[in-house]
Amino acid sequence: MFVPVPEEPLREALADPERVARAVPGLQRDADPGPDAPPVTGRLKVRAGGHTITYRGGLRVVARGDGGYAVTGAAHEARGSGAVTFSLVLRLAAAAEGGTQVSFSGTASADGRVAEAVKTSPQAVESAVRRLLARFAEGLAASAQAPAADDEPSAPAGVSRVFDAEVPPPALDPLADAGEVVGAGPEAAHARRTMIGRSAEEVDHAPPRGRYAPVPAPETLGGGAALRWAAPAAAVLVASAIVVTRALRKRR
């Protein structure tokens, strides 16, 4: 098929497993494939002849001496005993208007559910394979135009990427009140150790400190103030009543 991308960027993309992985349509890559796994591994869902099959496996792309690329891979059904292997040759040829002609040739063998689909509807399986290869070529062209992983812009000096470092909120900073910088001396180290030693419950229920502490509400002369003045007044009245009673008794 024709892709509107020059030949050289496509060759650079084929030499980068990360770009090859992005070119495979619908591939869910393995987080930890292991040291002996192929450069590109993961899960891929394929629809062919009325069957929807999820495969787990990998592939590798190796440059050939004649300018082409050997694409080999193997996978097995995620839910079943079927397996598939393939060996392809990918070729690039410069085309008009700065584009490239991408062609595939090769063989494949399979058993399991896809083999059943070949028996019932070989044309449908062939169409599915052609569609998959065409989408791979389109994805390869898109990957060739995107920057490589090593070419992505890095964070400016002094700025950490997300998840590279965790900065505690200022409300939990034990030195926030004094305006000191955490980690700038033995006092700061001691304060940090003290904070780390506290239990999660204590930290969760500790009131905010420093500039993030809540501002207390102004006191009002409501019911609370009236009650505070009621007790002393009552005491004065009782004492006065006692004095008056004693005076009356003396007169009698």
JSON list of C-alpha atoms in Angstrom, two decimals:
[
{"chain": "A", "resi": 1, "resn": "MET", "atom": "CA", "xyz": [0.00, 0.00, 0.00]},
{"chain": "A", "resi": 2, "resn": "PHE", "atom": "CA", "xyz": [1.04, 3.65, -0.41]},
{"chain": "A", "resi": 3, "resn": "VAL", "atom": "CA", "xyz": [1.82, 5.83, 2.60]},
{"chain": "A", "resi": 4, "resn": "PRO", "atom": "CA", "xyz": [2.53, 9.58, 2.30]},
{"chain": "A", "resi": 5, "resn": "VAL", "atom": "CA", "xyz": [5.79, 9.38, 4.28]},
{"chain": "A", "resi": 6, "resn": "PRO", "atom": "CA", "xyz": [9.36, 9.32, 2.87]},
{"chain": "A", "resi": 7, "resn": "GLU", "atom": "CA", "xyz": [11.28, 6.07, 2.96]},
{"chain": "A", "resi": 8, "resn": "GLU", "atom": "CA", "xyz": [13.99, 7.10, 5.43]},
{"chain": "A", "resi": 9, "resn": "PRO", "atom": "CA", "xyz": [11.65, 7.97, 8.36]},
{"chain": "A", "resi": 10, "resn": "LEU", "atom": "CA", "xyz": [9.94, 4.61, 7.86]},
{"chain": "A", "resi": 11, "resn": "ARG", "atom": "CA", "xyz": [13.28, 2.81, 8.13]},
{"chain": "A", "resi": 12, "resn": "GLU", "atom": "CA", "xyz": [14.05, 4.69, 11.32]},
{"chain": "A", "resi": 13, "resn": "ALA", "atom": "CA", "xyz": [10.68, 3.64, 12.76]},
{"chain": "A", "resi": 14, "resn": "LEU", "atom": "CA", "xyz": [11.27, -0.02, 11.83]},
{"chain": "A", "resi": 15, "resn": "ALA", "atom": "CA", "xyz": [14.57, 0.07, 13.75]},
{"chain": "A", "resi": 16, "resn": "ASP", "atom": "CA", "xyz": [12.79, 1.24, 16.93]},
{"chain": "A", "resi": 17, "resn": "PRO", "atom": "CA", "xyz": [10.75, -1.47, 18.76]},
{"chain": "A", "resi": 18, "resn": "GLU", "atom": "CA", "xyz": [8.73, 1.22, 20.56]},
{"chain": "A", "resi": 19, "resn": "ARG", "atom": "CA", "xyz": [7.53, 2.66, 17.25]},
{"chain": "A", "resi": 20, "resn": "VAL", "atom": "CA", "xyz": [6.87, -0.80, 15.84]},
{"chain": "A", "resi": 21, "resn": "ALA", "atom": "CA", "xyz": [4.71, -1.58, 18.88]},
{"chain": "A", "resi": 22, "resn": "ARG", "atom": "CA", "xyz": [2.72, 1.62, 18.39]},
{"chain": "A", "resi": 23, "resn": "ALA", "atom": "CA", "xyz": [2.13, 0.65, 14.76]},
{"chain": "A", "resi": 24, "resn": "VAL", "atom": "CA", "xyz": [0.43, -2.66, 15.60]},
{"chain": "A", "resi": 25, "resn": "PRO", "atom": "CA", "xyz": [-3.30, -1.83, 15.71]},
{"chain": "A", "resi": 26, "resn": "GLY", "atom": "CA", "xyz": [-4.93, -2.69, 19.02]},
{"chain": "A", "resi": 27, "resn": "LEU", "atom": "CA", "xyz": [-1.82, -4.14, 20.66]},
{"chain": "A", "resi": 28, "resn": "GLN", "atom": "CA", "xyz": [-1.84, -4.17, 24.47]},
{"chain": "A", "resi": 29, "resn": "ARG", "atom": "CA", "xyz": [1.81, -4.41, 25.44]},
{"chain": "A", "resi": 30, "resn": "ASP", "atom": "CA", "xyz": [3.09, -6.52, 28.32]},
{"chain": "A", "resi": 31, "resn": "ALA", "atom": "CA", "xyz": [4.37, -4.53, 31.28]},
{"chain": "A", "resi": 32, "resn": "ASP", "atom": "CA", "xyz": [7.22, -6.96, 32.03]},
{"chain": "A", "resi": 33, "resn": "PRO", "atom": "CA", "xyz": [7.79, -9.39, 29.15]},
{"chain": "A", "resi": 34, "resn": "GLY", "atom": "CA", "xyz": [11.06, -10.78, 30.52]},
{"chain": "A", "resi": 35, "resn": "PRO", "atom": "CA", "xyz": [14.65, -10.67, 29.29]},
{"chain": "A", "resi": 36, "resn": "ASP", "atom": "CA", "xyz": [14.22, -13.44, 26.69]},
{"chain": "A", "resi": 37, "resn": "ALA", "atom": "CA", "xyz": [11.00, -12.10, 25.16]},
{"chain": "A", "resi": 38, "resn": "PRO", "atom": "CA", "xyz": [10.87, -10.57, 21.66]},
{"chain": "A", "resi": 39, "resn": "PRO", "atom": "CA", "xyz": [11.19, -6.77, 21.47]},
{"chain": "A", "resi": 40, "resn": "VAL", "atom": "CA", "xyz": [7.44, -6.38, 20.91]},
{"chain": "A", "resi": 41, "resn": "THR", "atom": "CA", "xyz": [5.13, -8.50, 23.07]},
{"chain": "A", "resi": 42, "resn": "GLY", "atom": "CA", "xyz": [1.54, -8.24, 24.21]},
{"chain": "A", "resi": 43, "resn": "ARG", "atom": "CA", "xyz": [-2.08, -9.16, 23.54]},
{"chain": "A", "resi": 44, "resn": "LEU", "atom": "CA", "xyz": [-3.88, -8.65, 20.23]},
{"chain": "A", "resi": 45, "resn": "LYS", "atom": "CA", "xyz": [-7.55, -9.22, 19.42]},
{"chain": "A", "resi": 46, "resn": "VAL", "atom": "CA", "xyz": [-8.22, -10.46, 15.88]},
{"chain": "A", "resi": 47, "resn": "ARG", "atom": "CA", "xyz": [-11.57, -10.83, 14.09]},
{"chain": "A", "resi": 48, "resn": "ALA", "atom": "CA", "xyz": [-11.65, -13.34, 11.24]},
{"chain": "A", "resi": 49, "resn": "GLY", "atom": "CA", "xyz": [-14.50, -15.31, 9.68]},
{"chain": "A", "resi": 50, "resn": "GLY", "atom": "CA", "xyz": [-17.01, -14.62, 12.45]},
{"chain": "A", "resi": 51, "resn": "HIS", "atom": "CA", "xyz": [-14.45, -15.44, 15.17]},
{"chain": "A", "resi": 52, "resn": "THR", "atom": "CA", "xyz": [-12.98, -12.99, 17.67]},
{"chain": "A", "resi": 53, "resn": "ILE", "atom": "CA", "xyz": [-9.69, -14.37, 19.00]},
{"chain": "A", "resi": 54, "resn": "THR", "atom": "CA", "xyz": [-7.29, -12.84, 21.51]},
{"chain": "A", "resi": 55, "resn": "TYR", "atom": "CA", "xyz": [-3.67, -13.85, 21.05]},
{"chain": "A", "resi": 56, "resn": "ARG", "atom": "CA", "xyz": [-0.68, -13.44, 23.34]},
{"chain": "A", "resi": 57, "resn": "GLY", "atom": "CA", "xyz": [2.75, -13.41, 21.77]},
{"chain": "A", "resi": 58, "resn": "GLY", "atom": "CA", "xyz": [5.46, -11.28, 20.23]},
{"chain": "A", "resi": 59, "resn": "LEU", "atom": "CA", "xyz": [7.27, -10.28, 17.08]},
{"chain": "A", "resi": 60, "resn": "ARG", "atom": "CA", "xyz": [10.62, -8.92, 16.00]},
{"chain": "A", "resi": 61, "resn": "VAL", "atom": "CA", "xyz": [11.76, -6.91, 12.99]},
{"chain": "A", "resi": 62, "resn": "VAL", "atom": "CA", "xyz": [15.27, -7.47, 11.60]},
{"chain": "A", "resi": 63, "resn": "ALA", "atom": "CA", "xyz": [16.85, -5.58, 8.69]},
{"chain": "A", "resi": 64, "resn": "ARG", "atom": "CA", "xyz": [17.91, -7.76, 5.75]},
{"chain": "A", "resi": 65, "resn": "GLY", "atom": "CA", "xyz": [20.93, -7.28, 3.53]},
{"chain": "A", "resi": 66, "resn": "ASP", "atom": "CA", "xyz": [18.78, -6.59, 0.46]},
{"chain": "A", "resi": 67, "resn": "GLY", "atom": "CA", "xyz": [17.09, -3.54, 2.02]},
{"chain": "A", "resi": 68, "resn": "GLY", "atom": "CA", "xyz": [14.01, -5.42, 3.18]},
{"chain": "A", "resi": 69, "resn": "TYR", "atom": "CA", "xyz": [12.95, -6.43, 6.68]},
{"chain": "A", "resi": 70, "resn": "ALA", "atom": "CA", "xyz": [12.20, -9.83, 8.15]},
{"chain": "A", "resi": 71, "resn": "VAL", "atom": "CA", "xyz": [9.12, -9.76, 10.38]},
{"chain": "A", "resi": 72, "resn": "THR", "atom": "CA", "xyz": [8.68, -12.95, 12.43]},
{"chain": "A", "resi": 73, "resn": "GLY", "atom": "CA", "xyz": [6.34, -13.73, 15.26]},
{"chain": "A", "resi": 74, "resn": "ALA", "atom": "CA", "xyz": [4.42, -16.35, 17.19]},
{"chain": "A", "resi": 75, "resn": "ALA", "atom": "CA", "xyz": [1.39, -16.26, 19.47]},
{"chain": "A", "resi": 76, "resn": "HIS", "atom": "CA", "xyz": [-1.09, -18.51, 21.22]},
{"chain": "A", "resi": 77, "resn": "GLU", "atom": "CA", "xyz": [-4.75, -18.11, 22.07]},
{"chain": "A", "resi": 78, "resn": "ALA", "atom": "CA", "xyz": [-5.35, -16.44, 25.42]},
{"chain": "A", "resi": 79, "resn": "ARG", "atom": "CA", "xyz": [-8.37, -18.72, 25.92]},
{"chain": "A", "resi": 80, "resn": "GLY", "atom": "CA", "xyz": [-7.68, -21.90, 24.06]},
{"chain": "A", "resi": 81, "resn": "SER", "atom": "CA", "xyz": [-4.94, -24.15, 22.73]},
{"chain": "A", "resi": 82, "resn": "GLY", "atom": "CA", "xyz": [-4.59, -22.68, 19.25]},
{"chain": "A", "resi": 83, "resn": "ALA", "atom": "CA", "xyz": [-1.40, -21.01, 18.05]},
{"chain": "A", "resi": 84, "resn": "VAL", "atom": "CA", "xyz": [-0.12, -19.10, 15.04]},
{"chain": "A", "resi": 85, "resn": "THR", "atom": "CA", "xyz": [3.34, -18.40, 13.61]},
{"chain": "A", "resi": 86, "resn": "PHE", "atom": "CA", "xyz": [4.27, -16.15, 10.69]},
{"chain": "A", "resi": 87, "resn": "SER", "atom": "CA", "xyz": [7.32, -15.13, 8.70]},
{"chain": "A", "resi": 88, "resn": "LEU", "atom": "CA", "xyz": [7.00, -12.05, 6.51]},
{"chain": "A", "resi": 89, "resn": "VAL", "atom": "CA", "xyz": [9.24, -9.88, 4.37]},
{"chain": "A", "resi": 90, "resn": "LEU", "atom": "CA", "xyz": [8.48, -6.17, 4.40]},
{"chain": "A", "resi": 91, "resn": "ARG", "atom": "CA", "xyz": [9.85, -4.01, 1.58]},
{"chain": "A", "resi": 92, "resn": "LEU", "atom": "CA", "xyz": [9.93, -0.25, 1.11]},
{"chain": "A", "resi": 93, "resn": "ALA", "atom": "CA", "xyz": [10.13, 1.48, -2.26]},
{"chain": "A", "resi": 94, "resn": "ALA", "atom": "CA", "xyz": [10.21, 5.21, -2.92]},
{"chain": "A", "resi": 95, "resn": "ALA", "atom": "CA", "xyz": [7.08, 6.40, -4.72]},
{"chain": "A", "resi": 96, "resn": "ALA", "atom": "CA", "xyz": [5.90, 9.60, -6.34]},
{"chain": "A", "resi": 97, "resn": "GLU", "atom": "CA", "xyz": [5.24, 12.78, -4.37]},
{"chain": "A", "resi": 98, "resn": "GLY", "atom": "CA", "xyz": [7.63, 11.85, -1.58]},
{"chain": "A", "resi": 99, "resn": "GLY", "atom": "CA", "xyz": [5.67, 8.81, -0.39]},
{"chain": "A", "resi": 100, "resn": "THR", "atom": "CA", "xyz": [6.61, 5.16, -0.03]},
{"chain": "A", "resi": 101, "resn": "GLN", "atom": "CA", "xyz": [5.16, 1.91, -1.29]},
{"chain": "A", "resi": 102, "resn": "VAL", "atom": "CA", "xyz": [4.99, -0.72, 1.48]},
{"chain": "A", "resi": 103, "resn": "SER", "atom": "CA", "xyz": [4.61, -4.37, 0.47]},
{"chain": "A", "resi": 104, "resn": "PHE", "atom": "CA", "xyz": [4.40, -7.66, 2.40]},
{"chain": "A", "resi": 105, "resn": "SER", "atom": "CA", "xyz": [5.04, -11.25, 1.39]},
{"chain": "A", "resi": 106, "resn": "GLY", "atom": "CA", "xyz": [5.44, -14.42, 3.41]},
{"chain": "A", "resi": 107, "resn": "THR", "atom": "CA", "xyz": [3.74, -17.40, 5.00]},
{"chain": "A", "resi": 108, "resn": "ALA", "atom": "CA", "xyz": [1.86, -18.30, 8.16]},
{"chain": "A", "resi": 109, "resn": "SER", "atom": "CA", "xyz": [0.64, -21.44, 9.88]},
{"chain": "A", "resi": 110, "resn": "ALA", "atom": "CA", "xyz": [-2.08, -21.75, 12.48]},
{"chain": "A", "resi": 111, "resn": "ASP", "atom": "CA", "xyz": [-4.33, -24.16, 14.30]},
{"chain": "A", "resi": 112, "resn": "GLY", "atom": "CA", "xyz": [-7.23, -23.74, 16.66]},
{"chain": "A", "resi": 113, "resn": "ARG", "atom": "CA", "xyz": [-10.06, -21.33, 16.05]},
{"chain": "A", "resi": 114, "resn": "VAL", "atom": "CA", "xyz": [-8.45, -19.46, 13.18]},
{"chain": "A", "resi": 115, "resn": "ALA", "atom": "CA", "xyz": [-7.86, -22.75, 11.37]},
{"chain": "A", "resi": 116, "resn": "GLU", "atom": "CA", "xyz": [-11.57, -23.46, 11.70]},
{"chain": "A", "resi": 117, "resn": "ALA", "atom": "CA", "xyz": [-12.30, -20.02, 10.24]},
{"chain": "A", "resi": 118, "resn": "VAL", "atom": "CA", "xyz": [-10.05, -20.77, 7.25]},
{"chain": "A", "resi": 119, "resn": "LYS", "atom": "CA", "xyz": [-12.03, -23.92, 6.52]},
{"chain": "A", "resi": 120, "resn": "THR", "atom": "CA", "xyz": [-15.42, -22.20, 6.64]},
{"chain": "A", "resi": 121, "resn": "SER", "atom": "CA", "xyz": [-14.52, -18.82, 5.11]},
{"chain": "A", "resi": 122, "resn": "PRO", "atom": "CA", "xyz": [-11.00, -18.53, 3.66]},
{"chain": "A", "resi": 123, "resn": "GLN", "atom": "CA", "xyz": [-11.82, -15.25, 1.91]},
{"chain": "A", "resi": 124, "resn": "ALA", "atom": "CA", "xyz": [-12.85, -13.66, 5.19]},
{"chain": "A", "resi": 125, "resn": "VAL", "atom": "CA", "xyz": [-9.59, -14.70, 6.85]},
{"chain": "A", "resi": 126, "resn": "GLU", "atom": "CA", "xyz": [-7.56, -13.38, 3.91]},
{"chain": "A", "resi": 127, "resn": "SER", "atom": "CA", "xyz": [-9.42, -10.07, 4.09]},
{"chain": "A", "resi": 128, "resn": "ALA", "atom": "CA", "xyz": [-8.74, -9.85, 7.82]},
{"chain": "A", "resi": 129, "resn": "VAL", "atom": "CA", "xyz": [-5.01, -10.45, 7.30]},
{"chain": "A", "resi": 130, "resn": "ARG", "atom": "CA", "xyz": [-4.82, -7.83, 4.53]},
{"chain": "A", "resi": 131, "resn": "ARG", "atom": "CA", "xyz": [-6.71, -5.35, 6.69]},
{"chain": "A", "resi": 132, "resn": "LEU", "atom": "CA", "xyz": [-4.36, -5.98, 9.61]},
{"chain": "A", "resi": 133, "resn": "LEU", "atom": "CA", "xyz": [-1.24, -5.45, 7.47]},
{"chain": "A", "resi": 134, "resn": "ALA", "atom": "CA", "xyz": [-2.71, -2.30, 5.89]},
{"chain": "A", "resi": 135, "resn": "ARG", "atom": "CA", "xyz": [-3.45, -0.84, 9.31]},
{"chain": "A", "resi": 136, "resn": "PHE", "atom": "CA", "xyz": [0.07, -1.75, 10.43]},
{"chain": "A", "resi": 137, "resn": "ALA", "atom": "CA", "xyz": [1.51, 0.18, 7.47]},
{"chain": "A", "resi": 138, "resn": "GLU", "atom": "CA", "xyz": [-0.67, 3.17, 8.35]},
{"chain": "A", "resi": 139, "resn": "GLY", "atom": "CA", "xyz": [0.42, 2.95, 11.99]},
{"chain": "A", "resi": 140, "resn": "LEU", "atom": "CA", "xyz": [4.05, 2.70, 10.93]},
{"chain": "A", "resi": 141, "resn": "ALA", "atom": "CA", "xyz": [3.66, 5.90, 8.91]},
{"chain": "A", "resi": 142, "resn": "ALA", "atom": "CA", "xyz": [2.14, 7.65, 11.92]},
{"chain": "A", "resi": 143, "resn": "SER", "atom": "CA", "xyz": [4.94, 6.39, 14.18]},
{"chain": "A", "resi": 144, "resn": "ALA", "atom": "CA", "xyz": [7.54, 7.59, 11.68]},
{"chain": "A", "resi": 145, "resn": "GLN", "atom": "CA", "xyz": [6.14, 11.11, 11.89]},
{"chain": "A", "resi": 146, "resn": "ALA", "atom": "CA", "xyz": [6.01, 11.08, 15.72]},
{"chain": "A", "resi": 147, "resn": "PRO", "atom": "CA", "xyz": [9.15, 11.69, 17.83]},
{"chain": "A", "resi": 148, "resn": "ALA", "atom": "CA", "xyz": [11.02, 8.69, 19.18]},
{"chain": "A", "resi": 149, "resn": "ALA", "atom": "CA", "xyz": [10.96, 7.99, 22.91]},
{"chain": "A", "resi": 150, "resn": "ASP", "atom": "CA", "xyz": [14.50, 9.35, 23.31]},
{"chain": "A", "resi": 151, "resn": "ASP", "atom": "CA", "xyz": [13.56, 12.52, 21.40]},
{"chain": "A", "resi": 152, "resn": "GLU", "atom": "CA", "xyz": [10.70, 13.52, 23.70]},
{"chain": "A", "resi": 153, "resn": "PRO", "atom": "CA", "xyz": [11.35, 16.84, 25.46]},
{"chain": "A", "resi": 154, "resn": "SER", "atom": "CA", "xyz": [12.65, 16.41, 28.98]},
{"chain": "A", "resi": 155, "resn": "ALA", "atom": "CA", "xyz": [11.52, 18.39, 31.98]},
{"chain": "A", "resi": 156, "resn": "PRO", "atom": "CA", "xyz": [13.31, 21.72, 32.61]},
{"chain": "A", "resi": 157, "resn": "ALA", "atom": "CA", "xyz": [16.15, 21.78, 35.09]},
{"chain": "A", "resi": 158, "resn": "GLY", "atom": "CA", "xyz": [14.91, 21.70, 38.66]},
{"chain": "A", "resi": 159, "resn": "VAL", "atom": "CA", "xyz": [11.44, 20.45, 37.68]},
{"chain": "A", "resi": 160, "resn": "SER", "atom": "CA", "xyz": [10.56, 16.81, 38.36]},
{"chain": "A", "resi": 161, "resn": "ARG", "atom": "CA", "xyz": [8.35, 14.77, 36.06]},
{"chain": "A", "resi": 162, "resn": "VAL", "atom": "CA", "xyz": [5.05, 13.48, 37.41]},
{"chain": "A", "resi": 163, "resn": "PHE", "atom": "CA", "xyz": [5.58, 10.49, 39.76]},
{"chain": "A", "resi": 164, "resn": "ASP", "atom": "CA", "xyz": [9.38, 11.11, 39.81]},
{"chain": "A", "resi": 165, "resn": "ALA", "atom": "CA", "xyz": [9.13, 12.76, 43.22]},
{"chain": "A", "resi": 166, "resn": "GLU", "atom": "CA", "xyz": [6.40, 13.33, 45.75]},
{"chain": "A", "resi": 167, "resn": "VAL", "atom": "CA", "xyz": [6.27, 16.68, 47.50]},
{"chain": "A", "resi": 168, "resn": "PRO", "atom": "CA", "xyz": [4.30, 16.73, 50.80]},
{"chain": "A", "resi": 169, "resn": "PRO", "atom": "CA", "xyz": [1.51, 19.31, 51.02]},
{"chain": "A", "resi": 170, "resn": "PRO", "atom": "CA", "xyz": [2.50, 22.49, 52.84]},
{"chain": "A", "resi": 171, "resn": "ALA", "atom": "CA", "xyz": [-0.15, 21.79, 55.50]},
{"chain": "A", "resi": 172, "resn": "LEU", "atom": "CA", "xyz": [1.79, 18.71, 56.63]},
{"chain": "A", "resi": 173, "resn": "ASP", "atom": "CA", "xyz": [5.18, 20.38, 56.52]},
{"chain": "A", "resi": 174, "resn": "PRO", "atom": "CA", "xyz": [6.46, 20.52, 60.13]},
{"chain": "A", "resi": 175, "resn": "LEU", "atom": "CA", "xyz": [8.55, 23.61, 59.37]},
{"chain": "A", "resi": 176, "resn": "ALA", "atom": "CA", "xyz": [5.90, 25.55, 57.50]},
{"chain": "A", "resi": 177, "resn": "ASP", "atom": "CA", "xyz": [5.18, 27.84, 60.45]},
{"chain": "A", "resi": 178, "resn": "ALA", "atom": "CA", "xyz": [8.79, 28.93, 60.76]},
{"chain": "A", "resi": 179, "resn": "GLY", "atom": "CA", "xyz": [9.18, 29.50, 57.03]},
{"chain": "A", "resi": 180, "resn": "GLU", "atom": "CA", "xyz": [12.16, 27.13, 56.84]},
{"chain": "A", "resi": 181, "resn": "VAL", "atom": "CA", "xyz": [12.92, 24.88, 53.90]},
{"chain": "A", "resi": 182, "resn": "VAL", "atom": "CA", "xyz": [12.47, 21.14, 54.44]},
{"chain": "A", "resi": 183, "resn": "GLY", "atom": "CA", "xyz": [15.75, 19.28, 54.11]},
{"chain": "A", "resi": 184, "resn": "ALA", "atom": "CA", "xyz": [17.95, 22.36, 54.68]},
{"chain": "A", "resi": 185, "resn": "GLY", "atom": "CA", "xyz": [19.74, 21.32, 57.84]},
{"chain": "A", "resi": 186, "resn": "PRO", "atom": "CA", "xyz": [19.74, 18.99, 60.86]},
{"chain": "A", "resi": 187, "resn": "GLU", "atom": "CA", "xyz": [16.67, 20.66, 62.37]},
{"chain": "A", "resi": 188, "resn": "ALA", "atom": "CA", "xyz": [14.75, 20.04, 59.17]},
{"chain": "A", "resi": 189, "resn": "ALA", "atom": "CA", "xyz": [15.93, 16.43, 59.02]},
{"chain": "A", "resi": 190, "resn": "HIS", "atom": "CA", "xyz": [14.77, 15.89, 62.61]},
{"chain": "A", "resi": 191, "resn": "ALA", "atom": "CA", "xyz": [11.40, 17.42, 61.83]},
{"chain": "A", "resi": 192, "resn": "ARG", "atom": "CA", "xyz": [11.02, 15.22, 58.76]},
{"chain": "A", "resi": 193, "resn": "ARG", "atom": "CA", "xyz": [11.87, 12.09, 60.78]},
{"chain": "A", "resi": 194, "resn": "THR", "atom": "CA", "xyz": [9.35, 13.15, 63.41]},
{"chain": "A", "resi": 195, "resn": "MET", "atom": "CA", "xyz": [6.65, 13.56, 60.77]},
{"chain": "A", "resi": 196, "resn": "ILE", "atom": "CA", "xyz": [7.46, 10.22, 59.17]},
{"chain": "A", "resi": 197, "resn": "GLY", "atom": "CA", "xyz": [7.30, 8.50, 62.55]},
{"chain": "A", "resi": 198, "resn": "ARG", "atom": "CA", "xyz": [3.75, 9.67, 63.18]},
{"chain": "A", "resi": 199, "resn": "SER", "atom": "CA", "xyz": [0.98, 7.23, 62.45]},
{"chain": "A", "resi": 200, "resn": "ALA", "atom": "CA", "xyz": [-1.33, 7.72, 59.49]},
{"chain": "A", "resi": 201, "resn": "GLU", "atom": "CA", "xyz": [-4.26, 8.34, 61.87]},
{"chain": "A", "resi": 202, "resn": "GLU", "atom": "CA", "xyz": [-2.40, 11.15, 63.63]},
{"chain": "A", "resi": 203, "resn": "VAL", "atom": "CA", "xyz": [-1.48, 12.81, 60.35]},
{"chain": "A", "resi": 204, "resn": "ASP", "atom": "CA", "xyz": [-5.01, 12.48, 58.97]},
{"chain": "A", "resi": 205, "resn": "HIS", "atom": "CA", "xyz": [-6.56, 14.01, 62.10]},
{"chain": "A", "resi": 206, "resn": "ALA", "atom": "CA", "xyz": [-3.90, 16.63, 62.76]},
{"chain": "A", "resi": 207, "resn": "PRO", "atom": "CA", "xyz": [-5.27, 20.15, 62.29]},
{"chain": "A", "resi": 208, "resn": "PRO", "atom": "CA", "xyz": [-3.67, 22.18, 59.52]},
{"chain": "A", "resi": 209, "resn": "ARG", "atom": "CA", "xyz": [-0.86, 24.46, 60.57]},
{"chain": "A", "resi": 210, "resn": "GLY", "atom": "CA", "xyz": [0.78, 27.62, 59.29]},
{"chain": "A", "resi": 211, "resn": "ARG", "atom": "CA", "xyz": [-0.84, 29.76, 56.67]},
{"chain": "A", "resi": 212, "resn": "TYR", "atom": "CA", "xyz": [-3.24, 26.92, 55.84]},
{"chain": "A", "resi": 213, "resn": "ALA", "atom": "CA", "xyz": [-4.69, 26.74, 59.37]},
{"chain": "A", "resi": 214, "resn": "PRO", "atom": "CA", "xyz": [-8.39, 27.66, 59.54]},
{"chain": "A", "resi": 215, "resn": "VAL", "atom": "CA", "xyz": [-9.17, 31.18, 60.75]},
{"chain": "A", "resi": 216, "resn": "PRO", "atom": "CA", "xyz": [-11.19, 31.01, 64.02]},
{"chain": "A", "resi": 217, "resn": "ALA", "atom": "CA", "xyz": [-14.64, 32.52, 63.80]},
{"chain": "A", "resi": 218, "resn": "PRO", "atom": "CA", "xyz": [-15.12, 35.81, 65.70]},
{"chain": "A", "resi": 219, "resn": "GLU", "atom": "CA", "xyz": [-16.81, 35.46, 69.07]},
{"chain": "A", "resi": 220, "resn": "THR", "atom": "CA", "xyz": [-20.34, 36.75, 69.32]},
{"chain": "A", "resi": 221, "resn": "LEU", "atom": "CA", "xyz": [-22.30, 37.84, 72.37]},
{"chain": "A", "resi": 222, "resn": "GLY", "atom": "CA", "xyz": [-24.98, 35.26, 71.88]},
{"chain": "A", "resi": 223, "resn": "GLY", "atom": "CA", "xyz": [-26.30, 32.56, 74.14]},
{"chain": "A", "resi": 224, "resn": "GLY", "atom": "CA", "xyz": [-22.80, 31.47, 75.12]},
{"chain": "A", "resi": 225, "resn": "ALA", "atom": "CA", "xyz": [-21.88, 34.94, 76.38]},
{"chain": "A", "resi": 226, "resn": "ALA", "atom": "CA", "xyz": [-25.13, 35.21, 78.34]},
{"chain": "A", "resi": 227, "resn": "LEU", "atom": "CA", "xyz": [-24.44, 31.93, 80.09]},
{"chain": "A", "resi": 228, "resn": "ARG", "atom": "CA", "xyz": [-20.92, 33.03, 81.00]},
{"chain": "A", "resi": 229, "resn": "TRP", "atom": "CA", "xyz": [-22.32, 36.12, 82.78]},
{"chain": "A", "resi": 230, "resn": "ALA", "atom": "CA", "xyz": [-25.28, 34.30, 84.37]},
{"chain": "A", "resi": 231, "resn": "ALA", "atom": "CA", "xyz": [-23.23, 32.26, 86.88]},
{"chain": "A", "resi": 232, "resn": "PRO", "atom": "CA", "xyz": [-21.41, 35.22, 88.54]},
{"chain": "A", "resi": 233, "resn": "ALA", "atom": "CA", "xyz": [-24.63, 37.22, 88.71]},
{"chain": "A", "resi": 234, "resn": "ALA", "atom": "CA", "xyz": [-26.45, 34.38, 90.40]},
{"chain": "A", "resi": 235, "resn": "ALA", "atom": "CA", "xyz": [-23.65, 34.03, 92.95]},
{"chain": "A", "resi": 236, "resn": "VAL", "atom": "CA", "xyz": [-23.88, 37.75, 93.81]},
{"chain": "A", "resi": 237, "resn": "LEU", "atom": "CA", "xyz": [-27.65, 37.51, 94.27]},
{"chain": "A", "resi": 238, "resn": "VAL", "atom": "CA", "xyz": [-27.35, 34.52, 96.60]},
{"chain": "A", "resi": 239, "resn": "ALA", "atom": "CA", "xyz": [-24.68, 36.23, 98.70]},
{"chain": "A", "resi": 240, "resn": "SER", "atom": "CA", "xyz": [-26.82, 39.38, 98.96]},
{"chain": "A", "resi": 241, "resn": "ALA", "atom": "CA", "xyz": [-29.84, 37.36, 100.08]},
{"chain": "A", "resi": 242, "resn": "ILE", "atom": "CA", "xyz": [-27.80, 35.73, 102.83]},
{"chain": "A", "resi": 243, "resn": "VAL", "atom": "CA", "xyz": [-26.55, 39.12, 104.13]},
{"chain": "A", "resi": 244, "resn": "VAL", "atom": "CA", "xyz": [-30.08, 40.59, 104.18]},
{"chain": "A", "resi": 245, "resn": "THR", "atom": "CA", "xyz": [-31.44, 37.55, 106.03]},
{"chain": "A", "resi": 246, "resn": "ARG", "atom": "CA", "xyz": [-28.82, 37.80, 108.79]},
{"chain": "A", "resi": 247, "resn": "ALA", "atom": "CA", "xyz": [-29.43, 41.52, 109.21]},
{"chain": "A", "resi": 248, "resn": "LEU", "atom": "CA", "xyz": [-33.17, 40.96, 109.70]},
{"chain": "A", "resi": 249, "resn": "ARG", "atom": "CA", "xyz": [-32.51, 38.29, 112.31]},
{"chain": "A", "resi": 250, "resn": "LYS", "atom": "CA", "xyz": [-30.30, 40.65, 114.35]},
{"chain": "A", "resi": 251, "resn": "ARG", "atom": "CA", "xyz": [-33.02, 43.31, 114.38]},
{"chain": "A", "resi": 252, "resn": "ARG", "atom": "CA", "xyz": [-35.51, 40.84, 115.77]}
]
